[in-house]
Amino acid sequence: MNCQEIREQLDAALDNQHVISNQTNAPRHAEVLSHIESCSDCRVLYEEHLVIGTALAAWVPQRPADDLTDRVIDAARQAGLVSSNGSAVAGTFDSTSMGNADPRVGRLDSDAGVVVPPTADSTSPQGRNIWPTVVTVALVLMAVAIVFREKPGTVADNNPDPKQLVPEQPPELFQPPQDQVADVSHLVADAQSAWQGITSRVSHQASGFSVFVPDLKDDLGISNELKSATDSDNSSDDAIPRKSSEPSAVEKAFEFLFKDDDSSGTLTI
Amino acid sequence: MSEDVQLVQQCLTGDELSMRAFLSKYQGLVFSLCLRMLGHREDAEDVAQDSLVRVFRNLEKWDQQRPIKPWLLTIAANRCRTALEKRSKLPSQNDLAIDLASERREHSKHEQEQLDIGEELELALGELREDYRTCFVMYHQEELSYQEIGEVLGCPQGTIKTWLHRARAQLAKRLQDRGVVADPSMLEAT
């Protein structure tokens, strides 16, 4: 082993936080020790190596003041980096709080090295205290919604008075001119004559179906005169009771429409 | 999902408890670097505070596929350089010596010897070039790799390896000049 290799071995040992001495048993260390016995330059390097090793073994890291954590947190809070709902109280955290059993407060997981956030257990006092607030807020929102929905006046305030929308005087009824009234009378007369023509024609063509007429008239409550007029053809309908001795409006209409054209006593429709 | 990723995601929500857990895990790392680079405890705490607030402000920019330590230390190193530029002077080794002397406690003889050697190392570190000192602290105290130190300091791995070697050599000479010798009983622990 030459001098360059000795230097590399000494540096490598310090890199691994080790010191080469006669108390170590590595085979390469024995070679180093045998070399320095005969090399003055390397022996100087080896003595420096031992001094550094001794100093490193006695070196205690410098620690900051105890209040540095609080100072940093305060500065971070002033910078807006700490949330306002932080669960910890300044100055209360230290390594002894790692085993905090209170579920409302975050704890430091010593195994994982991370902070476990507070649990939101509904059975905890914190969880129970949330529900009254939630219910209250929900009720207030519902009340506001009802008030604004059932208060049309607040919306109609800007609308015109409904009375103004209705004119005080009703509109004038349509009055046809006098010269057109005569034309309407002619139209009515023409309609009457046309109707009479139709009824006479129908009665002539449907005279063979007169047997069915009493049934229809009985169902509609036809008068005695019409009933008796049909008895000659069908007398089995007497069991049907009369509803009234006075002719009804329908009966009168039938008398008007289906009156006898002759005095033969037979009904023609 | 790694522990760091989970912790960072919780910090991004602004959860104070998660941020405190993050600080308890990494503020010592940041402070240690600041102390090595600035050589003054109060200044180191001020810059560490500033650095950590910047870390929280820029957490979403962290590449979750990469380790977080180099990213944190890069921010801290940049803040230290800015502080050094403002101060316009190199860190005073006397400040660090005073700080270390004020922290003396009563210890056993062996513990006191260890503390003495540790304090001597601190004093010797204060005399090193800033990049040598930072490189030494990141490697031996924060246990970062050559590659990670190179990312923080913006240098290739070869440069980091050279700086680390020179830092060790210069520290060893300074320690020997101060009468520190190798203690075989302490070497047993290494």
PDB file of C-alpha atoms in Angstrom, chain A residues 86-241:
ATOM      1  CA  GLY A  86     -55.298  25.796  14.462  1.00  0.00           C
ATOM      2  CA  SER A  87     -55.904  23.108  16.994  1.00  0.00           C
ATOM      3  CA  ALA A  88     -52.732  23.623  18.960  1.00  0.00           C
ATOM      4  CA  VAL A  89     -52.071  26.311  21.502  1.00  0.00           C
ATOM      5  CA  ALA A  90     -48.792  28.129  21.189  1.00  0.00           C
ATOM      6  CA  GLY A  91     -46.207  26.865  23.582  1.00  0.00           C
ATOM      7  CA  THR A  92     -48.025  23.676  24.486  1.00  0.00           C
ATOM      8  CA  PHE A  93     -46.402  21.369  21.957  1.00  0.00           C
ATOM      9  CA  ASP A  94     -43.320  19.484  22.847  1.00  0.00           C
ATOM     10  CA  SER A  95     -42.051  15.962  22.470  1.00  0.00           C
ATOM     11  CA  THR A  96     -43.930  14.877  25.570  1.00  0.00           C
ATOM     12  CA  SER A  97     -47.267  15.631  23.915  1.00  0.00           C
ATOM     13  CA  MET A  98     -46.810  12.861  21.392  1.00  0.00           C
ATOM     14  CA  GLY A  99     -48.969  10.548  23.424  1.00  0.00           C
ATOM     15  CA  ASN A 100     -51.872  12.916  23.764  1.00  0.00           C
ATOM     16  CA  ALA A 101     -54.985  10.791  24.100  1.00  0.00           C
ATOM     17  CA  ASP A 102     -57.463  13.604  23.563  1.00  0.00           C
ATOM     18  CA  PRO A 103     -59.060  12.930  20.160  1.00  0.00           C
ATOM     19  CA  ARG A 104     -59.945  16.591  19.763  1.00  0.00           C
ATOM     20  CA  VAL A 105     -56.312  17.561  19.542  1.00  0.00           C
ATOM     21  CA  GLY A 106     -53.987  16.435  16.790  1.00  0.00           C
ATOM     22  CA  ARG A 107     -51.224  14.158  17.927  1.00  0.00           C
ATOM     23  CA  LEU A 108     -47.799  13.320  16.623  1.00  0.00           C
ATOM     24  CA  ASP A 109     -47.521   9.775  15.346  1.00  0.00           C
ATOM     25  CA  SER A 110     -44.105   8.848  16.634  1.00  0.00           C
ATOM     26  CA  ASP A 111     -43.882   5.867  14.316  1.00  0.00           C
ATOM     27  CA  ALA A 112     -44.833   7.686  11.156  1.00  0.00           C
ATOM     28  CA  GLY A 113     -43.361  10.990  12.251  1.00  0.00           C
ATOM     29  CA  VAL A 114     -46.444  12.852  11.110  1.00  0.00           C
ATOM     30  CA  VAL A 115     -49.236  14.679  12.800  1.00  0.00           C
ATOM     31  CA  VAL A 116     -52.548  12.878  12.845  1.00  0.00           C
ATOM     32  CA  PRO A 117     -55.349  15.429  12.457  1.00  0.00           C
ATOM     33  CA  PRO A 118     -58.082  15.659  15.099  1.00  0.00           C
ATOM     34  CA  THR A 119     -60.892  13.168  14.647  1.00  0.00           C
ATOM     35  CA  ALA A 120     -64.416  14.373  13.901  1.00  0.00           C
ATOM     36  CA  ASP A 121     -66.178  11.807  16.079  1.00  0.00           C
ATOM     37  CA  SER A 122     -69.846  12.657  16.423  1.00  0.00           C
ATOM     38  CA  THR A 123     -69.859  11.230  19.928  1.00  0.00           C
ATOM     39  CA  SER A 124     -67.181  13.606  21.092  1.00  0.00           C
ATOM     40  CA  PRO A 125     -68.163  16.873  22.741  1.00  0.00           C
ATOM     41  CA  GLN A 126     -66.851  18.767  19.765  1.00  0.00           C
ATOM     42  CA  GLY A 127     -68.929  16.663  17.355  1.00  0.00           C
ATOM     43  CA  ARG A 128     -72.085  17.063  19.384  1.00  0.00           C
ATOM     44  CA  ASN A 129     -71.696  20.814  19.561  1.00  0.00           C
ATOM     45  CA  ILE A 130     -71.831  21.097  15.794  1.00  0.00           C
ATOM     46  CA  TRP A 131     -75.400  19.874  15.318  1.00  0.00           C
ATOM     47  CA  PRO A 132     -77.305  22.635  17.147  1.00  0.00           C
ATOM     48  CA  THR A 133     -75.566  25.163  14.978  1.00  0.00           C
ATOM     49  CA  VAL A 134     -76.348  23.241  11.815  1.00  0.00           C
ATOM     50  CA  VAL A 135     -80.025  22.868  12.743  1.00  0.00           C
ATOM     51  CA  THR A 136     -80.321  26.547  13.645  1.00  0.00           C
ATOM     52  CA  VAL A 137     -78.826  27.646  10.369  1.00  0.00           C
ATOM     53  CA  ALA A 138     -81.136  25.320   8.439  1.00  0.00           C
ATOM     54  CA  LEU A 139     -84.218  26.670  10.230  1.00  0.00           C
ATOM     55  CA  VAL A 140     -83.221  30.257   9.579  1.00  0.00           C
ATOM     56  CA  LEU A 141     -82.712  29.538   5.888  1.00  0.00           C
ATOM     57  CA  MET A 142     -86.124  27.853   5.674  1.00  0.00           C
ATOM     58  CA  ALA A 143     -87.819  30.794   7.411  1.00  0.00           C
ATOM     59  CA  VAL A 144     -86.221  33.270   5.065  1.00  0.00           C
ATOM     60  CA  ALA A 145     -87.296  31.222   2.070  1.00  0.00           C
ATOM     61  CA  ILE A 146     -90.917  31.088   3.304  1.00  0.00           C
ATOM     62  CA  VAL A 147     -91.061  34.804   4.026  1.00  0.00           C
ATOM     63  CA  PHE A 148     -89.845  35.786   0.611  1.00  0.00           C
ATOM     64  CA  ARG A 149     -92.105  33.275  -1.117  1.00  0.00           C
ATOM     65  CA  GLU A 150     -95.353  34.251   0.729  1.00  0.00           C
ATOM     66  CA  LYS A 151     -94.947  38.004   0.489  1.00  0.00           C
ATOM     67  CA  PRO A 152     -96.085  39.045  -2.994  1.00  0.00           C
ATOM     68  CA  GLY A 153     -96.574  42.601  -1.833  1.00  0.00           C
ATOM     69  CA  THR A 154     -92.885  43.052  -1.798  1.00  0.00           C
ATOM     70  CA  VAL A 155     -92.838  42.139  -5.449  1.00  0.00           C
ATOM     71  CA  ALA A 156     -96.063  43.949  -6.443  1.00  0.00           C
ATOM     72  CA  ASP A 157     -95.080  47.229  -4.896  1.00  0.00           C
ATOM     73  CA  ASN A 158     -93.760  48.375  -8.207  1.00  0.00           C
ATOM     74  CA  ASN A 159     -96.777  47.131 -10.160  1.00  0.00           C
ATOM     75  CA  PRO A 160     -99.730  49.400 -11.059  1.00  0.00           C
ATOM     76  CA  ASP A 161    -102.933  49.272  -9.052  1.00  0.00           C
ATOM     77  CA  PRO A 162    -105.121  46.434 -10.319  1.00  0.00           C
ATOM     78  CA  LYS A 163    -108.106  48.839 -10.274  1.00  0.00           C
ATOM     79  CA  GLN A 164    -106.376  50.900 -12.873  1.00  0.00           C
ATOM     80  CA  LEU A 165    -106.253  47.916 -15.156  1.00  0.00           C
ATOM     81  CA  VAL A 166    -110.086  47.612 -15.128  1.00  0.00           C
ATOM     82  CA  PRO A 167    -111.942  50.424 -16.936  1.00  0.00           C
ATOM     83  CA  GLU A 168    -114.632  52.092 -14.853  1.00  0.00           C
ATOM     84  CA  GLN A 169    -117.141  52.039 -17.732  1.00  0.00           C
ATOM     85  CA  PRO A 170    -117.891  48.678 -19.316  1.00  0.00           C
ATOM     86  CA  PRO A 171    -117.427  48.546 -23.041  1.00  0.00           C
ATOM     87  CA  GLU A 172    -120.470  49.329 -25.154  1.00  0.00           C
ATOM     88  CA  LEU A 173    -122.424  46.327 -26.406  1.00  0.00           C
ATOM     89  CA  PHE A 174    -122.504  45.640 -30.057  1.00  0.00           C
ATOM     90  CA  GLN A 175    -125.512  47.300 -31.644  1.00  0.00           C
ATOM     91  CA  PRO A 176    -126.150  46.250 -35.218  1.00  0.00           C
ATOM     92  CA  PRO A 177    -127.380  48.925 -37.544  1.00  0.00           C
ATOM     93  CA  GLN A 178    -131.099  49.149 -38.147  1.00  0.00           C
ATOM     94  CA  ASP A 179    -130.813  48.252 -41.808  1.00  0.00           C
ATOM     95  CA  GLN A 180    -129.101  44.978 -40.876  1.00  0.00           C
ATOM     96  CA  VAL A 181    -131.800  44.023 -38.375  1.00  0.00           C
ATOM     97  CA  ALA A 182    -134.294  43.480 -41.243  1.00  0.00           C
ATOM     98  CA  ASP A 183    -131.797  41.209 -42.958  1.00  0.00           C
ATOM     99  CA  VAL A 184    -131.460  39.121 -39.801  1.00  0.00           C
ATOM    100  CA  SER A 185    -135.267  38.794 -39.608  1.00  0.00           C
ATOM    101  CA  HIS A 186    -135.300  37.476 -43.111  1.00  0.00           C
ATOM    102  CA  LEU A 187    -132.607  34.973 -42.239  1.00  0.00           C
ATOM    103  CA  VAL A 188    -134.653  33.723 -39.270  1.00  0.00           C
ATOM    104  CA  ALA A 189    -137.769  33.366 -41.401  1.00  0.00           C
ATOM    105  CA  ASP A 190    -135.814  31.476 -44.027  1.00  0.00           C
ATOM    106  CA  ALA A 191    -134.419  29.164 -41.355  1.00  0.00           C
ATOM    107  CA  GLN A 192    -137.879  28.435 -40.015  1.00  0.00           C
ATOM    108  CA  SER A 193    -139.241  27.555 -43.426  1.00  0.00           C
ATOM    109  CA  ALA A 194    -136.241  25.362 -44.117  1.00  0.00           C
ATOM    110  CA  TRP A 195    -136.714  23.555 -40.845  1.00  0.00           C
ATOM    111  CA  GLN A 196    -140.372  22.923 -41.537  1.00  0.00           C
ATOM    112  CA  GLY A 197    -139.467  21.502 -44.909  1.00  0.00           C
ATOM    113  CA  ILE A 198    -136.939  19.174 -43.379  1.00  0.00           C
ATOM    114  CA  THR A 199    -139.270  17.926 -40.669  1.00  0.00           C
ATOM    115  CA  SER A 200    -142.080  17.245 -43.131  1.00  0.00           C
ATOM    116  CA  ARG A 201    -139.760  15.319 -45.382  1.00  0.00           C
ATOM    117  CA  VAL A 202    -138.315  13.301 -42.534  1.00  0.00           C
ATOM    118  CA  SER A 203    -141.741  12.526 -41.131  1.00  0.00           C
ATOM    119  CA  HIS A 204    -142.838  11.262 -44.491  1.00  0.00           C
ATOM    120  CA  GLN A 205    -139.815   8.991 -44.894  1.00  0.00           C
ATOM    121  CA  ALA A 206    -139.748   7.697 -41.296  1.00  0.00           C
ATOM    122  CA  SER A 207    -143.430   7.052 -40.867  1.00  0.00           C
ATOM    123  CA  GLY A 208    -142.838   3.292 -40.798  1.00  0.00           C
ATOM    124  CA  PHE A 209    -140.702   3.597 -37.643  1.00  0.00           C
ATOM    125  CA  SER A 210    -143.345   5.120 -35.407  1.00  0.00           C
ATOM    126  CA  VAL A 211    -143.380   1.944 -33.273  1.00  0.00           C
ATOM    127  CA  PHE A 212    -140.093   2.939 -31.679  1.00  0.00           C
ATOM    128  CA  VAL A 213    -141.102   6.397 -30.724  1.00  0.00           C
ATOM    129  CA  PRO A 214    -143.031   5.567 -27.489  1.00  0.00           C
ATOM    130  CA  ASP A 215    -139.952   3.965 -25.932  1.00  0.00           C
ATOM    131  CA  LEU A 216    -137.870   7.020 -26.563  1.00  0.00           C
ATOM    132  CA  LYS A 217    -140.576   9.306 -25.302  1.00  0.00           C
ATOM    133  CA  ASP A 218    -141.174   7.294 -22.172  1.00  0.00           C
ATOM    134  CA  ASP A 219    -137.494   7.468 -21.327  1.00  0.00           C
ATOM    135  CA  LEU A 220    -137.597  11.203 -21.711  1.00  0.00           C
ATOM    136  CA  GLY A 221    -140.899  11.623 -19.810  1.00  0.00           C
ATOM    137  CA  ILE A 222    -143.218  12.458 -22.635  1.00  0.00           C
ATOM    138  CA  SER A 223    -146.742  13.807 -21.957  1.00  0.00           C
ATOM    139  CA  ASN A 224    -149.917  11.726 -21.635  1.00  0.00           C
ATOM    140  CA  GLU A 225    -151.182  12.892 -24.914  1.00  0.00           C
ATOM    141  CA  LEU A 226    -148.188  11.529 -26.728  1.00  0.00           C
ATOM    142  CA  LYS A 227    -148.223   8.430 -24.555  1.00  0.00           C
ATOM    143  CA  SER A 228    -151.876   7.684 -25.217  1.00  0.00           C
ATOM    144  CA  ALA A 229    -151.354   8.330 -28.860  1.00  0.00           C
ATOM    145  CA  THR A 230    -148.855   5.532 -28.938  1.00  0.00           C
ATOM    146  CA  ASP A 231    -150.898   3.109 -26.807  1.00  0.00           C
ATOM    147  CA  SER A 232    -152.841   2.009 -29.779  1.00  0.00           C
ATOM    148  CA  ASP A 233    -149.733   0.508 -31.244  1.00  0.00           C
ATOM    149  CA  ASN A 234    -148.027  -0.715 -28.065  1.00  0.00           C
ATOM    150  CA  SER A 235    -149.862  -1.071 -24.750  1.00  0.00           C
ATOM    151  CA  SER A 236    -147.141  -2.879 -22.836  1.00  0.00           C
ATOM    152  CA  ASP A 237    -145.552   0.287 -21.548  1.00  0.00           C
ATOM    153  CA  ASP A 238    -148.203   1.296 -19.025  1.00  0.00           C
ATOM    154  CA  ALA A 239    -146.132   0.123 -16.085  1.00  0.00           C
ATOM    155  CA  ILE A 240    -143.775   3.069 -16.472  1.00  0.00           C
ATOM    156  CA  PRO A 241    -144.697   5.644 -13.807  1.00  0.00           C
TER     157      PRO A 241
END
